[in-house]
mmCIF file of C-alpha atoms in Angstrom:
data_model
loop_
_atom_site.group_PDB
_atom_site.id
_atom_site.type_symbol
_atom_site.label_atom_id
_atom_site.label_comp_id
_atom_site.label_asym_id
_atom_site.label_seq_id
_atom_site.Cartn_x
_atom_site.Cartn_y
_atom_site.Cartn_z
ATOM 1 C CA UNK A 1 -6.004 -15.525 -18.890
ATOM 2 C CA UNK A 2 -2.597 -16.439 -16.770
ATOM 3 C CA UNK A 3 -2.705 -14.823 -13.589
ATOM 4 C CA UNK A 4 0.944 -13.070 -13.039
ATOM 5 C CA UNK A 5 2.886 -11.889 -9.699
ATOM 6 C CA UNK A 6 5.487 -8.864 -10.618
ATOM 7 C CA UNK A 7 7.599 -7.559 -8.365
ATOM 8 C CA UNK A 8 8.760 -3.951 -8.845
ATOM 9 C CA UNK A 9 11.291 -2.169 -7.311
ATOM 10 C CA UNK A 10 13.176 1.553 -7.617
ATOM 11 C CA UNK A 11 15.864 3.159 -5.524
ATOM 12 C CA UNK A 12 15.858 6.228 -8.167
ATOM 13 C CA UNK A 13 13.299 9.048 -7.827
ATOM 14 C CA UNK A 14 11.438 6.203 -6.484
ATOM 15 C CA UNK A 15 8.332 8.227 -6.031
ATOM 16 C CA UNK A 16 8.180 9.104 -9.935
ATOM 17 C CA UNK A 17 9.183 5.505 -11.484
ATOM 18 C CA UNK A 18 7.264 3.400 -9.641
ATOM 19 C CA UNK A 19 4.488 5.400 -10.164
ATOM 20 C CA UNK A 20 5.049 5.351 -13.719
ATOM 21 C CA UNK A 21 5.314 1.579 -13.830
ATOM 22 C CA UNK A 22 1.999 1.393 -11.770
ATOM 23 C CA UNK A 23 0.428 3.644 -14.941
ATOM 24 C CA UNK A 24 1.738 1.358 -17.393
ATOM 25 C CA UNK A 25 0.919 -1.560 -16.021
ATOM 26 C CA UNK A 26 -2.864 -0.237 -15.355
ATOM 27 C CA UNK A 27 -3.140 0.852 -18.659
ATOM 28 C CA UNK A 28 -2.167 -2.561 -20.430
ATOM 29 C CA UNK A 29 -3.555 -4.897 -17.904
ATOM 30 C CA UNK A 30 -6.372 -3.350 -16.472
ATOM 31 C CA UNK A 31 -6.973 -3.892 -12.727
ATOM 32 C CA UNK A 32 -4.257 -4.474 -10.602
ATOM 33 C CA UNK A 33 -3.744 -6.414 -7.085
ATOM 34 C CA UNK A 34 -1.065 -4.073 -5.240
ATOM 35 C CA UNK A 35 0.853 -4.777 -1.737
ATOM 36 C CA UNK A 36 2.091 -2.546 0.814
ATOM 37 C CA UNK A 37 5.451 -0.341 -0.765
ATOM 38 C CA UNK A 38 8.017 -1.250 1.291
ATOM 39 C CA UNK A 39 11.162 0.677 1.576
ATOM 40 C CA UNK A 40 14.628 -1.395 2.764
ATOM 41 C CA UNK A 41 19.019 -0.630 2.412
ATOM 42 C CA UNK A 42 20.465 -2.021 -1.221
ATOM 43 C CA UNK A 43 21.544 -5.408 -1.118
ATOM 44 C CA UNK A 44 24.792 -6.240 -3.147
ATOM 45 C CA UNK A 45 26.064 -2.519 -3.513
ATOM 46 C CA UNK A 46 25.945 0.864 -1.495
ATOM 47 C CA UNK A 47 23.027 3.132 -2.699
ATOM 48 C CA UNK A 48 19.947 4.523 -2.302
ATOM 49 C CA UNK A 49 17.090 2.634 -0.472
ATOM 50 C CA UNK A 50 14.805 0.755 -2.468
ATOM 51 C CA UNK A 51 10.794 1.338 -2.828
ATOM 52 C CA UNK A 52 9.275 -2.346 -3.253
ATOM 53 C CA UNK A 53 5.967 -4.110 -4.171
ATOM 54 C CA UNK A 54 4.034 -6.684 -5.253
ATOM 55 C CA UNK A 55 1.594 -6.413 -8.170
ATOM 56 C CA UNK A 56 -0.895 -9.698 -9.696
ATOM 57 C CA UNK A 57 -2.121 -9.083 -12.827
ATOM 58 C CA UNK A 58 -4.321 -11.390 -15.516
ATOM 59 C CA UNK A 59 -3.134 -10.967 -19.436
ATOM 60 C CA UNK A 60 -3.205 -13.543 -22.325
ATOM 61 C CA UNK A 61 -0.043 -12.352 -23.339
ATOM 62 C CA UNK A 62 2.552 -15.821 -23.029
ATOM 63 C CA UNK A 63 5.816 -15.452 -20.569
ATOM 64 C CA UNK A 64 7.961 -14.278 -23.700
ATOM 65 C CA UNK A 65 5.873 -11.491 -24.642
ATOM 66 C CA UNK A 66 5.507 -9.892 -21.174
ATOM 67 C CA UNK A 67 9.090 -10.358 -20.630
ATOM 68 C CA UNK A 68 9.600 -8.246 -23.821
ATOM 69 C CA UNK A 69 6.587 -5.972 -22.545
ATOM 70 C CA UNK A 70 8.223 -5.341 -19.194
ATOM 71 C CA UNK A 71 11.841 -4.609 -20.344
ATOM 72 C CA UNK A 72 10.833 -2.353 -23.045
ATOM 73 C CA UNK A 73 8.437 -0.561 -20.007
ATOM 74 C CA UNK A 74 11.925 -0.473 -17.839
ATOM 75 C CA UNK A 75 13.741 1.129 -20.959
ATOM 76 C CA UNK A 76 11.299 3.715 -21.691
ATOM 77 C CA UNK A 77 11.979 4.718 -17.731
ATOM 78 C CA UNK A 78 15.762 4.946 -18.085
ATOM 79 C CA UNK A 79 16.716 1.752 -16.909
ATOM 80 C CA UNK A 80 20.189 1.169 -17.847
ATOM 81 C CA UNK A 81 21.622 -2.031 -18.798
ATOM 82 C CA UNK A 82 25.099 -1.324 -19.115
ATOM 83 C CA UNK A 83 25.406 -1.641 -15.278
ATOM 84 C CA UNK A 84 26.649 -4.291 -13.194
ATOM 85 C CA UNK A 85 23.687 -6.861 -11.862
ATOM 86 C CA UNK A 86 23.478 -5.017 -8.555
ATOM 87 C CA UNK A 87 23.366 -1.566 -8.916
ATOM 88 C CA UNK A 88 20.798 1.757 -8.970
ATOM 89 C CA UNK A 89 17.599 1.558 -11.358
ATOM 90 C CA UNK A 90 15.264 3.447 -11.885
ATOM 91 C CA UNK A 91 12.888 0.591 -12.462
ATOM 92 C CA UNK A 92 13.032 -3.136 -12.187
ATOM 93 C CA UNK A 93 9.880 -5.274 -13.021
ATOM 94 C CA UNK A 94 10.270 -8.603 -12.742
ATOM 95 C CA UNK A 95 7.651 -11.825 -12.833
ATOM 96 C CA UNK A 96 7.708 -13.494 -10.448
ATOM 97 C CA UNK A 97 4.720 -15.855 -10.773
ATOM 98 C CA UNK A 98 3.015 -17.215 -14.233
ATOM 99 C CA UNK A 99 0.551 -19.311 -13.187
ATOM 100 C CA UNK A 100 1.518 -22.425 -11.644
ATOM 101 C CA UNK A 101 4.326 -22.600 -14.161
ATOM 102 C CA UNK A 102 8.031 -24.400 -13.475
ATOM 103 C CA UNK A 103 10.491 -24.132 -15.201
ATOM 104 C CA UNK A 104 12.286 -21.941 -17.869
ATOM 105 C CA UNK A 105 9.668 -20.985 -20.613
ATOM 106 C CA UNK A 106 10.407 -18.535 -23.214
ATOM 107 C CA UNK A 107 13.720 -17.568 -21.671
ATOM 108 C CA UNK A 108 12.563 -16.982 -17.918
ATOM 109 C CA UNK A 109 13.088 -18.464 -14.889
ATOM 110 C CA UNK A 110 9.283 -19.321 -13.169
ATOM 111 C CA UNK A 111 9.117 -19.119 -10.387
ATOM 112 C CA UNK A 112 11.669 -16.541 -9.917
ATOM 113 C CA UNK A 113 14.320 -17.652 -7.020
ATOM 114 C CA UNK A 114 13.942 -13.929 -5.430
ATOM 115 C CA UNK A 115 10.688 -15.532 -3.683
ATOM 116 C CA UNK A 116 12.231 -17.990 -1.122
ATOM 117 C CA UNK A 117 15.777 -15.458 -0.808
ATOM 118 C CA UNK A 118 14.393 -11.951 -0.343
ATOM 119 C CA UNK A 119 12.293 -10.377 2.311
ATOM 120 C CA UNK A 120 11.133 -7.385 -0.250
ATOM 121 C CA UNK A 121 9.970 -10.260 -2.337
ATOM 122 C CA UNK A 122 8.352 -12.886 -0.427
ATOM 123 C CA UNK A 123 6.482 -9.844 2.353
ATOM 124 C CA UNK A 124 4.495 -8.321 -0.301
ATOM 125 C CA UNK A 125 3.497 -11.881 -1.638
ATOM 126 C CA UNK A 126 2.688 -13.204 2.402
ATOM 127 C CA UNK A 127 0.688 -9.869 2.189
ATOM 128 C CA UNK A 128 -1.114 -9.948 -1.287
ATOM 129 C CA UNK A 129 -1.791 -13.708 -1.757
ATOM 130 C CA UNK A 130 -0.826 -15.290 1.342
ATOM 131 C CA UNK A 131 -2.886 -18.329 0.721
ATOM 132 C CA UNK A 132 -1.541 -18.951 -2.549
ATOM 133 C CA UNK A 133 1.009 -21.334 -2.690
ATOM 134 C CA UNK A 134 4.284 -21.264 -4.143
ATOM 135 C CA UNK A 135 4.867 -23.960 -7.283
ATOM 136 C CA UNK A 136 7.707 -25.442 -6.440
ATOM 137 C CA UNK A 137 7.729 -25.387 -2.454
ATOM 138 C CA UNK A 138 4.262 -26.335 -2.346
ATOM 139 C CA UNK A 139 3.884 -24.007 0.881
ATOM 140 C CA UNK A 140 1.493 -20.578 0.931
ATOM 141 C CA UNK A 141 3.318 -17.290 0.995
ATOM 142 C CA UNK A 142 1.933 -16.681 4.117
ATOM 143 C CA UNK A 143 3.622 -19.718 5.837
ATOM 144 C CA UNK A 144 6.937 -19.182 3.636
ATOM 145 C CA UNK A 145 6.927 -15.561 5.387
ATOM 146 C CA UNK A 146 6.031 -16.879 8.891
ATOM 147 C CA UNK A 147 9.354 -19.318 8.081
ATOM 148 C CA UNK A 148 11.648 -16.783 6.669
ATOM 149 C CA UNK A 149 14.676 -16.239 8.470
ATOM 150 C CA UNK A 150 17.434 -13.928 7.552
ATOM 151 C CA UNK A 151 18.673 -10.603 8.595
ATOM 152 C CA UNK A 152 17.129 -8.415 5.818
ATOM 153 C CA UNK A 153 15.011 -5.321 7.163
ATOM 154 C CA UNK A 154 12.261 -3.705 5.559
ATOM 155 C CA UNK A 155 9.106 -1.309 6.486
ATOM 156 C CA UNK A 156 6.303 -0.540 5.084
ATOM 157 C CA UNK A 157 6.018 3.422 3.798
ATOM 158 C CA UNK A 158 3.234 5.982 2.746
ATOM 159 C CA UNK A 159 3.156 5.412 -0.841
ATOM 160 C CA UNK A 160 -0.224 6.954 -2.762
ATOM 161 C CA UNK A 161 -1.216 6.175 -6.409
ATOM 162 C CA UNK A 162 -3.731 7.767 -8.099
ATOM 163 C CA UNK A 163 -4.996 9.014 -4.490
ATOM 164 C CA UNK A 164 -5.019 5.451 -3.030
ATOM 165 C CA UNK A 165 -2.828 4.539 0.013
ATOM 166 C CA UNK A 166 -1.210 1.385 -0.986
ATOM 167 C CA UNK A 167 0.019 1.050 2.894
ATOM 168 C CA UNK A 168 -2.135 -2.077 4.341
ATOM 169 C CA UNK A 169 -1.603 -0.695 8.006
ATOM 170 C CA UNK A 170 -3.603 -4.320 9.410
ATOM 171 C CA UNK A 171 -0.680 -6.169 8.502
ATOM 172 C CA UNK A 172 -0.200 -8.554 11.045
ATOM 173 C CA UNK A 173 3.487 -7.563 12.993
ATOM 174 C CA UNK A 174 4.652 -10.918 13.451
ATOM 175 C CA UNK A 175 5.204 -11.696 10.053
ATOM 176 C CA UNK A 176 9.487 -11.948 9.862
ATOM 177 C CA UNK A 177 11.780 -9.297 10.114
ATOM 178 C CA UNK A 178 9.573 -5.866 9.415
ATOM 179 C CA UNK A 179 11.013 -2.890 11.105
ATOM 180 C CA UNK A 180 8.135 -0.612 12.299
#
């Protein structure tokens, strides 16, 4: 079994698609290792704010099947690729993590660059798995956090799923740029 880091995000009916992904993703995988939601401002476009998180699952399926998985999951919950790169969705899944693998395999990217240039990426990771370290850096996610330094503000957000909070209120404050 490959452990797996997603990252999913939503700045349509937030509420409703990530929710939905959260289903899916239960449903196929099993249990499933969930951040904080964090909400934050578009990057790359005006729009709606984005809902963000962090989700580890285990699967035997390779990279190039759960690619496939995940971007017929988006599809079935309207995501529309006849946009430009940075615009709305109504849900974006993307992996993040397969294993300790480097490189392009099967198409994709590992890991994905969003880790080391995005506070609504690399936060949920410090949070989740902060003592796992990232392949290609070689440093945890915790101390990539504690080193993170750009502009980008984000804060955590009441987010319940299947009557679990997925807030993780003990998050330490002094991790980057969250906005309380």
């Amino acid at each position: 079994m490959a452990k797996v880091l997603l990252s999913i995000g939503s700045n349509i009916d937030q509420q409703r698609y990530i929710t939905a992904g959260l289903d899916a993703l239960s449903k196929q995988f099993g249990i499933l290792l969930i951040s904080s939601v964090y909400e934050s401002v578009a990057i790359g476009f005006d729009g709606d704010n984005f809902y963000n998180l962090v989700v580890g699952i285990e699967t035997e399926l390779c990279v190039g099947e759960l690619s496939h998985y995940l971007k017929a999951l988006e599809d079935k919950n309207g995501r529309r690729r006849d946009c430009p790169k940075f615009s709305a969705r109504t849900l974006d899944i993307d992996i993040l993590t397969y294993d300790d693998t480097v490189g392009t395999k099967d198409g994709v990217l590992l890991p994905r660059q969003e880790v080391l240039e995005n506070a609504f990426v690399l936060l949920p990771l410090a949070e989740l798995v902060p003592d796992d370290v990232h392949p290609v850096a070689m440093l945890s996610y915790e101390m990539l956090w504690q080193d993170y330094d750009c502009d980008q503000v984000l804060w955590p957000i009441s987010f319940v799923w299947r009557g679990r909070e997925l807030s993780h209120k003990s998050l330490p404050l002094s991790l980057g740029t969250v906005a309380g």
